[in-house]
Tab-separated table of C-alpha atoms and ligand atoms in Angstrom:
chain	number	residue	atom	x	y	z
A	1	MET	CA	33.220	24.883	17.447
A	2	ASN	CA	30.903	22.834	14.970
A	3	THR	CA	29.763	19.534	16.596
A	4	ARG	CA	28.121	18.502	13.443
A	5	PRO	CA	29.001	18.608	9.754
A	6	THR	CA	27.034	21.484	7.751
A	7	GLY	CA	28.155	22.047	4.762
A	8	LYS	CA	30.225	19.813	2.157
A	9	VAL	CA	31.934	16.768	3.203
A	10	SER	CA	35.544	16.576	1.813
A	11	TYR	CA	36.202	13.210	-0.377
A	12	ASP	CA	37.530	13.081	-3.872
A	13	ASN	CA	35.095	10.918	-5.599
A	14	GLN	CA	35.972	12.320	-9.408
A	15	GLY	CA	35.577	9.713	-11.874
A	16	ARG	CA	33.311	7.198	-9.587
A	17	VAL	CA	29.792	6.007	-10.601
A	18	VAL	CA	27.247	5.853	-8.073
A	19	VAL	CA	23.942	4.374	-7.474
A	20	VAL	CA	21.648	5.310	-4.524
A	21	THR	CA	18.334	3.648	-4.165
A	22	GLY	CA	15.596	5.968	-2.380
A	23	GLY	CA	17.684	8.928	-3.036
A	24	SER	CA	14.917	11.474	-3.652
A	25	SER	CA	14.226	12.014	-0.441
A	26	GLY	CA	15.928	12.020	3.194
A	27	ILE	CA	18.839	10.474	4.070
A	28	GLY	CA	19.258	9.034	0.329
A	29	HIS	CA	18.984	12.758	-1.263
A	30	SER	CA	21.803	13.802	1.047
A	31	ILE	CA	24.061	10.931	-0.198
A	32	CYS	CA	23.207	11.645	-3.630
A	33	GLN	CA	24.244	15.352	-2.822
A	34	GLN	CA	27.559	14.727	-0.920
A	35	PHE	CA	28.779	12.020	-3.833
A	36	SER	CA	27.705	14.603	-6.316
A	37	ASN	CA	29.302	17.337	-4.576
A	38	SER	CA	32.829	15.482	-4.086
A	39	GLY	CA	32.800	14.671	-8.077
A	40	ALA	CA	30.773	11.469	-8.531
A	41	THR	CA	28.613	10.900	-11.422
A	42	VAL	CA	25.487	10.103	-9.580
A	43	TYR	CA	22.240	8.079	-10.245
A	44	CYS	CA	19.142	7.828	-8.039
A	45	PHE	CA	16.931	5.377	-8.243
A	46	ASP	CA	13.497	6.171	-6.967
A	47	VAL	CA	9.949	6.057	-7.509
A	48	GLN	CA	9.473	9.766	-7.267
A	49	ARG	CA	11.666	12.607	-8.901
A	50	PRO	CA	13.818	14.637	-6.112
A	51	VAL	CA	12.885	17.603	-4.936
A	52	LEU	CA	15.733	19.972	-5.729
A	53	ASP	CA	17.340	21.765	-2.751
A	54	PRO	CA	18.010	25.548	-3.621
A	55	GLU	CA	21.050	25.382	-1.357
A	56	GLY	CA	22.334	21.697	-3.207
A	57	ASP	CA	24.559	23.153	-5.346
A	58	ARG	CA	24.987	20.193	-7.658
A	59	ASP	CA	21.398	18.865	-7.207
A	60	ASN	CA	20.668	19.548	-10.783
A	61	SER	CA	23.926	17.224	-11.646
A	62	ILE	CA	21.994	14.031	-9.992
A	63	ARG	CA	20.799	11.774	-12.782
A	64	PHE	CA	17.049	10.359	-11.811
A	65	ILE	CA	15.978	6.886	-13.364
A	66	SER	CA	12.494	6.021	-12.335
A	67	THR	CA	12.648	2.511	-10.301
A	68	ASP	CA	10.536	0.748	-8.371
A	69	VAL	CA	13.618	-1.536	-6.694
A	70	GLY	CA	10.963	-4.372	-5.747
A	71	GLU	CA	10.399	-5.234	-9.381
A	72	GLU	CA	13.323	-7.255	-10.396
A	73	ASP	CA	13.110	-6.357	-14.292
A	74	GLN	CA	13.109	-2.447	-13.163
A	75	CYS	CA	15.993	-2.895	-11.183
A	76	ARG	CA	17.830	-5.017	-14.085
A	77	ASP	CA	17.028	-2.340	-16.576
A	78	SER	CA	17.863	0.531	-14.664
A	79	VAL	CA	21.240	-1.235	-13.874
A	80	GLU	CA	21.776	-1.770	-17.425
A	81	LYS	CA	20.960	1.922	-18.475
A	82	VAL	CA	23.638	3.087	-16.166
A	83	PHE	CA	26.378	0.773	-17.434
A	84	ARG	CA	25.615	1.522	-20.998
A	85	GLU	CA	26.162	5.316	-19.976
A	86	GLU	CA	28.731	4.723	-17.719
A	87	GLY	CA	30.672	1.481	-18.403
A	88	GLY	CA	30.730	0.888	-14.683
A	89	ILE	CA	29.065	1.115	-11.249
A	90	ASP	CA	31.657	1.787	-8.327
A	91	VAL	CA	29.646	2.348	-5.212
A	92	LEU	CA	25.796	0.795	-4.652
A	93	VAL	CA	23.888	2.621	-2.104
A	94	ASN	CA	20.886	0.253	-1.030
A	95	ASN	CA	18.713	2.839	0.810
A	96	ALA	CA	14.696	2.839	-0.258
A	97	VAL	CA	12.334	2.203	2.037
A	98	ILE	CA	8.589	2.247	2.896
A	99	GLN	CA	7.394	2.429	6.426
A	100	PRO	CA	3.624	3.181	6.146
A	101	VAL	CA	1.945	4.716	9.343
A	102	ASP	CA	-0.372	1.575	9.111
A	103	SER	CA	2.507	-0.551	9.839
A	104	TYR	CA	2.908	0.749	13.274
A	105	VAL	CA	0.748	-2.116	15.053
A	106	PRO	CA	1.434	-5.437	16.797
A	107	VAL	CA	2.004	-8.214	14.665
A	108	ASP	CA	-1.216	-9.704	15.213
A	109	GLN	CA	-3.137	-6.483	13.622
A	110	LEU	CA	-0.549	-6.438	10.664
A	111	ASP	CA	-2.371	-6.345	7.264
A	112	GLY	CA	-0.591	-9.605	5.490
A	113	ASP	CA	-0.536	-7.654	2.247
A	114	LEU	CA	1.418	-5.150	3.742
A	115	TRP	CA	3.577	-7.154	5.356
A	116	THR	CA	4.296	-8.470	1.918
A	117	LYS	CA	4.855	-5.487	0.343
A	118	MET	CA	7.294	-3.927	2.817
A	119	LEU	CA	9.358	-7.014	2.374
A	120	LYS	CA	9.437	-6.687	-1.406
A	121	VAL	CA	10.535	-3.282	-1.227
A	122	ASN	CA	12.867	-3.076	2.232
A	123	VAL	CA	14.484	-6.645	1.516
A	124	SER	CA	13.704	-7.792	-1.836
A	125	GLY	CA	14.597	-4.347	-3.474
A	126	TYR	CA	18.277	-4.792	-1.798
A	127	THR	CA	19.022	-8.314	-3.235
A	128	PHE	CA	17.485	-7.325	-6.708
A	129	MET	CA	19.934	-4.076	-6.955
A	130	ALA	CA	22.943	-6.389	-5.613
A	131	LYS	CA	22.206	-9.259	-7.876
A	132	HIS	CA	22.350	-7.052	-10.764
A	133	VAL	CA	25.305	-4.442	-10.075
A	134	ILE	CA	27.667	-6.953	-8.306
A	135	PRO	CA	28.492	-8.687	-11.809
A	136	LYS	CA	29.323	-5.252	-12.946
A	137	MET	CA	31.983	-4.870	-9.768
A	138	LYS	CA	33.091	-8.334	-10.547
A	139	PHE	CA	34.065	-7.430	-13.969
A	140	GLN	CA	36.057	-4.238	-12.815
A	141	GLY	CA	37.606	-5.997	-9.906
A	142	SER	CA	36.393	-3.256	-7.335
A	143	GLY	CA	33.137	-2.237	-6.096
A	144	VAL	CA	31.536	-0.940	-2.820
A	145	VAL	CA	27.893	-1.840	-1.742
A	146	VAL	CA	26.457	-0.023	1.325
A	147	ASN	CA	23.210	-1.343	2.882
A	148	MET	CA	21.276	1.166	4.906
A	149	ALA	CA	20.273	-0.938	7.986
A	150	SER	CA	19.011	0.643	11.127
A	151	ALA	CA	19.366	0.581	14.923
A	152	GLN	CA	16.210	-1.197	14.833
A	153	ALA	CA	17.998	-4.214	12.931
A	154	HIS	CA	19.932	-4.849	16.345
A	155	ARG	CA	17.408	-4.322	18.892
A	156	SER	CA	13.592	-4.027	18.712
A	157	ALA	CA	10.600	-2.077	19.726
A	158	ARG	CA	6.767	-1.931	20.015
A	159	GLU	CA	5.028	-1.875	16.690
A	160	VAL	CA	7.743	-2.529	14.013
A	161	PRO	CA	7.028	-6.189	13.197
A	162	ALA	CA	7.610	-5.738	9.457
A	163	TYR	CA	10.068	-2.920	9.569
A	164	GLY	CA	12.346	-4.118	12.116
A	165	PRO	CA	12.812	-7.666	10.696
A	166	ALA	CA	13.406	-6.187	7.356
A	167	LYS	CA	16.149	-3.981	8.765
A	168	ALA	CA	17.460	-6.931	10.549
A	169	ALA	CA	17.672	-8.518	7.203
A	170	ASN	CA	19.682	-5.662	5.505
A	171	LEU	CA	22.452	-6.828	8.107
A	172	LEU	CA	22.828	-10.181	7.300
A	173	GLN	CA	22.452	-9.340	3.092
A	174	ALA	CA	25.575	-7.615	3.618
A	175	LYS	CA	27.347	-9.799	5.353
A	176	GLN	CA	26.690	-12.740	3.423
A	177	TRP	CA	27.368	-10.168	-0.006
A	178	ALA	CA	30.856	-9.519	1.512
A	179	ILE	CA	31.770	-12.900	2.511
A	180	GLU	CA	30.862	-13.966	-1.175
A	181	TYR	CA	32.433	-11.370	-3.283
A	182	ALA	CA	35.646	-10.195	-1.241
A	183	ARG	CA	37.685	-12.332	-3.712
A	184	TYR	CA	36.542	-10.210	-6.479
A	185	GLY	CA	37.917	-6.805	-4.660
A	186	ILE	CA	34.274	-5.833	-3.687
A	187	ARG	CA	33.424	-4.780	-0.140
A	188	VAL	CA	29.889	-4.514	1.376
A	189	VAL	CA	29.168	-3.091	4.831
A	190	SER	CA	25.746	-1.692	6.419
A	191	ILE	CA	25.119	1.286	8.092
A	192	SER	CA	22.815	1.458	11.352
A	193	PRO	CA	21.538	5.150	11.779
A	194	GLY	CA	19.637	5.981	14.866
A	195	ALA	CA	16.324	8.449	14.583
A	196	ILE	CA	17.342	10.847	11.993
A	197	ASP	CA	15.297	14.152	10.886
A	198	THR	CA	13.760	13.062	7.463
A	199	PRO	CA	10.256	12.914	6.194
A	200	LEU	CA	9.977	9.184	7.088
A	201	VAL	CA	10.528	9.925	10.808
A	202	ARG	CA	8.644	13.008	10.522
A	203	ALA	CA	5.407	11.399	9.469
A	204	SER	CA	5.605	8.745	12.419
A	205	LEU	CA	6.533	11.501	15.247
A	206	ASN	CA	3.507	11.267	16.997
A	207	LEU	CA	3.428	7.387	16.925
A	208	GLN	CA	6.749	7.889	18.852
A	209	GLY	CA	5.838	10.346	21.591
A	210	GLY	CA	6.778	13.431	19.813
A	211	GLU	CA	10.169	14.938	18.874
A	212	ALA	CA	11.643	15.523	22.266
A	213	GLU	CA	11.100	12.110	23.403
A	214	LEU	CA	12.157	10.600	20.279
A	215	ALA	CA	15.556	12.710	20.415
A	216	ASN	CA	16.138	12.304	24.159
A	217	ARG	CA	16.054	8.408	23.645
A	218	HIS	CA	19.695	9.118	22.040
A	219	PRO	CA	22.479	9.814	24.525
A	220	LEU	CA	23.490	12.851	22.169
A	221	GLY	CA	19.908	14.177	23.104
A	222	ARG	CA	19.015	14.958	19.523
A	223	LEU	CA	17.910	13.626	16.063
A	224	GLY	CA	20.471	12.796	13.775
A	225	THR	CA	21.029	14.642	10.492
A	226	PRO	CA	20.706	13.014	6.988
A	227	LEU	CA	24.033	14.500	6.419
A	228	GLU	CA	25.719	12.758	9.458
A	229	ILE	CA	24.622	9.480	7.788
A	230	ALA	CA	25.982	10.656	4.438
A	231	SER	CA	29.245	11.421	5.741
A	232	ALA	CA	29.529	7.908	6.968
A	233	VAL	CA	28.651	6.363	3.530
A	234	LEU	CA	31.148	8.604	1.891
A	235	TRP	CA	33.771	7.584	4.466
A	236	ILE	CA	32.872	3.799	4.564
A	237	SER	CA	33.010	3.583	0.496
A	238	SER	CA	35.923	5.632	0.191
A	239	VAL	CA	39.599	3.979	-0.055
A	240	SER	CA	40.444	5.231	3.626
A	241	ALA	CA	38.001	2.110	4.625
A	242	SER	CA	39.685	-0.082	2.174
A	243	PHE	CA	40.152	-3.105	4.650
A	244	VAL	CA	36.380	-2.519	6.229
A	245	THR	CA	34.116	-5.163	4.855
A	246	ALA	CA	31.230	-7.441	6.556
A	247	GLU	CA	30.928	-4.852	8.840
A	248	ASP	CA	28.068	-2.577	10.307
A	249	LEU	CA	28.557	0.820	11.404
A	250	ALA	CA	26.184	2.647	13.969
A	251	VAL	CA	25.886	6.057	13.595
A	252	ASP	CA	22.953	6.519	16.278
A	253	GLY	CA	24.182	9.051	18.696
A	254	GLY	CA	24.706	6.720	21.476
A	255	LEU	CA	21.485	4.603	21.264
A	256	GLY	CA	23.187	1.499	20.523
A	257	GLY	CA	25.239	1.722	23.855
A	258	TYR	CA	22.501	1.302	26.322
A	259	ALA	CA	23.026	-1.609	28.693
A	260	ALA	CA	19.754	-3.539	28.931
A	261	PHE	CA	18.368	-2.632	32.434
A	262	ALA	CA	19.840	1.031	31.764
A	263	GLU	CA	17.493	3.819	32.821
A	264	PRO	CA	15.991	5.806	30.047
A	265	TYR	CA	18.356	8.508	29.345
A	266	GLU	CA	17.606	12.128	30.490
B	301	NAD	N1	15.224	8.221	9.106
B	301	NAD	C1	15.506	7.364	9.701
B	301	NAD	O1	15.534	7.910	11.227
B	301	NAD	C2	16.323	6.233	9.657
B	301	NAD	C3	16.863	5.380	10.786
B	301	NAD	C4	17.559	4.276	10.705
B	301	NAD	C5	17.593	3.779	9.186
B	301	NAD	N2	16.704	4.357	8.471
B	301	NAD	C6	16.847	3.875	6.930
B	301	NAD	O2	17.241	4.873	6.374
B	301	NAD	C7	16.907	4.577	4.655
B	301	NAD	C8	16.272	6.168	4.227
B	301	NAD	O3	15.032	6.404	5.088
B	301	NAD	P1	14.787	7.977	5.193
B	301	NAD	O4	14.068	8.404	6.378
B	301	NAD	O5	15.303	8.872	4.444
B	301	NAD	O6	13.195	7.780	4.346
B	301	NAD	P2	12.367	8.520	3.382
B	301	NAD	O7	11.024	8.078	3.356
B	301	NAD	O8	12.941	9.823	3.715
B	301	NAD	O9	13.102	7.996	1.708
B	301	NAD	C9	12.839	6.948	1.332
B	301	NAD	C10	12.819	7.427	-0.084
B	301	NAD	O10	12.576	5.658	-0.722
B	301	NAD	C11	11.726	5.751	-1.973
B	301	NAD	N3	11.274	4.531	-2.401
B	301	NAD	C12	10.290	3.980	-1.276
B	301	NAD	N4	9.771	3.045	-2.376
B	301	NAD	C13	10.765	2.727	-3.169
B	301	NAD	C14	10.714	1.818	-4.276
B	301	NAD	N5	9.686	0.682	-4.255
B	301	NAD	N6	11.731	1.882	-5.349
B	301	NAD	C15	12.393	3.106	-5.348
B	301	NAD	N7	12.349	3.763	-4.258
B	301	NAD	C16	11.467	3.840	-3.037
B	301	NAD	C17	11.140	6.906	-1.502
B	301	NAD	O11	10.058	7.408	-2.795
B	301	NAD	C18	12.083	7.986	-0.691
B	301	NAD	O12	12.384	8.948	-1.731
B	301	NAD	C19	15.999	3.068	4.644
B	301	NAD	O13	16.490	2.461	4.434
B	301	NAD	C20	15.710	3.594	6.519
B	301	NAD	O14	15.459	2.537	6.812
B	301	NAD	C21	16.243	5.468	8.419
C-alpha cells in the first residue's frame, strides 16, 4: 500500500486560473504541476525560470512571468498581465521565499540588510501579491488565497531570527485577509509544512544536523515531499474545503504534536 502520494492528485481544476509565487522550485513547482495536471491554467511568478521536470507531463504548459515579489510594481504588473490574458484569478498561492545560509545566526549576529531583504520577500511579497490579486477576486465574488507558512511560524528554533518571524507573519496575514474579505466570497488560509525535501532544505542540511537528524525530529520519521504539500494546497483551494477559511493546516509529519517537555523522538 502506498503511504504517500506519488503521482497525480485528483481534483478538477478545469477553467481555473492559478498564480503561484516561487513556483520554479521545490514546493511551489509541485503545486504548479499538480494544478496544471488537474486542468488549471497556471502562472508561475518567480525570479528564476522553472527547471523542467522530464516526468512533469504538463510542465511545459506552466506560464512563467519573471516577477520579484518584493517589488510591488512588479507584482502589480504581473497580476495585470494575467488578468488581461485570462480575465480573472481564482487561486493565489503565496509561496516565494528566501532563506540564505548566512541568515542561520543568532539575532545579535544578523546582518541588518539581510533582515530587511528577507522581510521584503517573505512578508511584503505576500502582502503585495494579495493587494493586487484580491481586487480581481472581489470583482468575481470568489477566490482562494493560500499562504505558505511553516511549522516555524508556530514554534521556534535556534538561528532563524528572520525566517521564523517572517513565517509567523504569514499566518496572521492570512487570518486578517480572511476576515476582511469573507463577505466577498474569498477564502484565505495558510499551510504550515514541517521539513520538506526541497533545494531550500538541502542547502542547509549540514546546519540542521544532517538529513537523518532532521527527519527524526518528525514523528513520521522522515522529511515530507513537495507533493504532500501540493496535495494539501489542492484540497484546501478546492470546493471540498468551501467552509474552511482563516485557518492554518499543519502538514508536518506530526511535528506540531509534541508536548513542550517531550523527549526527542527516536
Ligand atoms: N522546504 C521546507 O522544509 C519548508 C518548510 C516549511 C515551509 N516552507 C515554505 O514553503 C515555501 C517554499 O519553500 P521551498 O522549500 O520550496 O523553497 P525553494 O527555495 O525550493 O523555492 C523558493 C522559490 O522562491 C523563489 N523566489 C525567491 N525569491 C523570490 C522573489 N523575490 N520573487 C519571486 N520568487 C522568488 C525562488 O527562485 C524559488 O523558485 C516557502 O514559503 C517556505 O517558507 C518550506
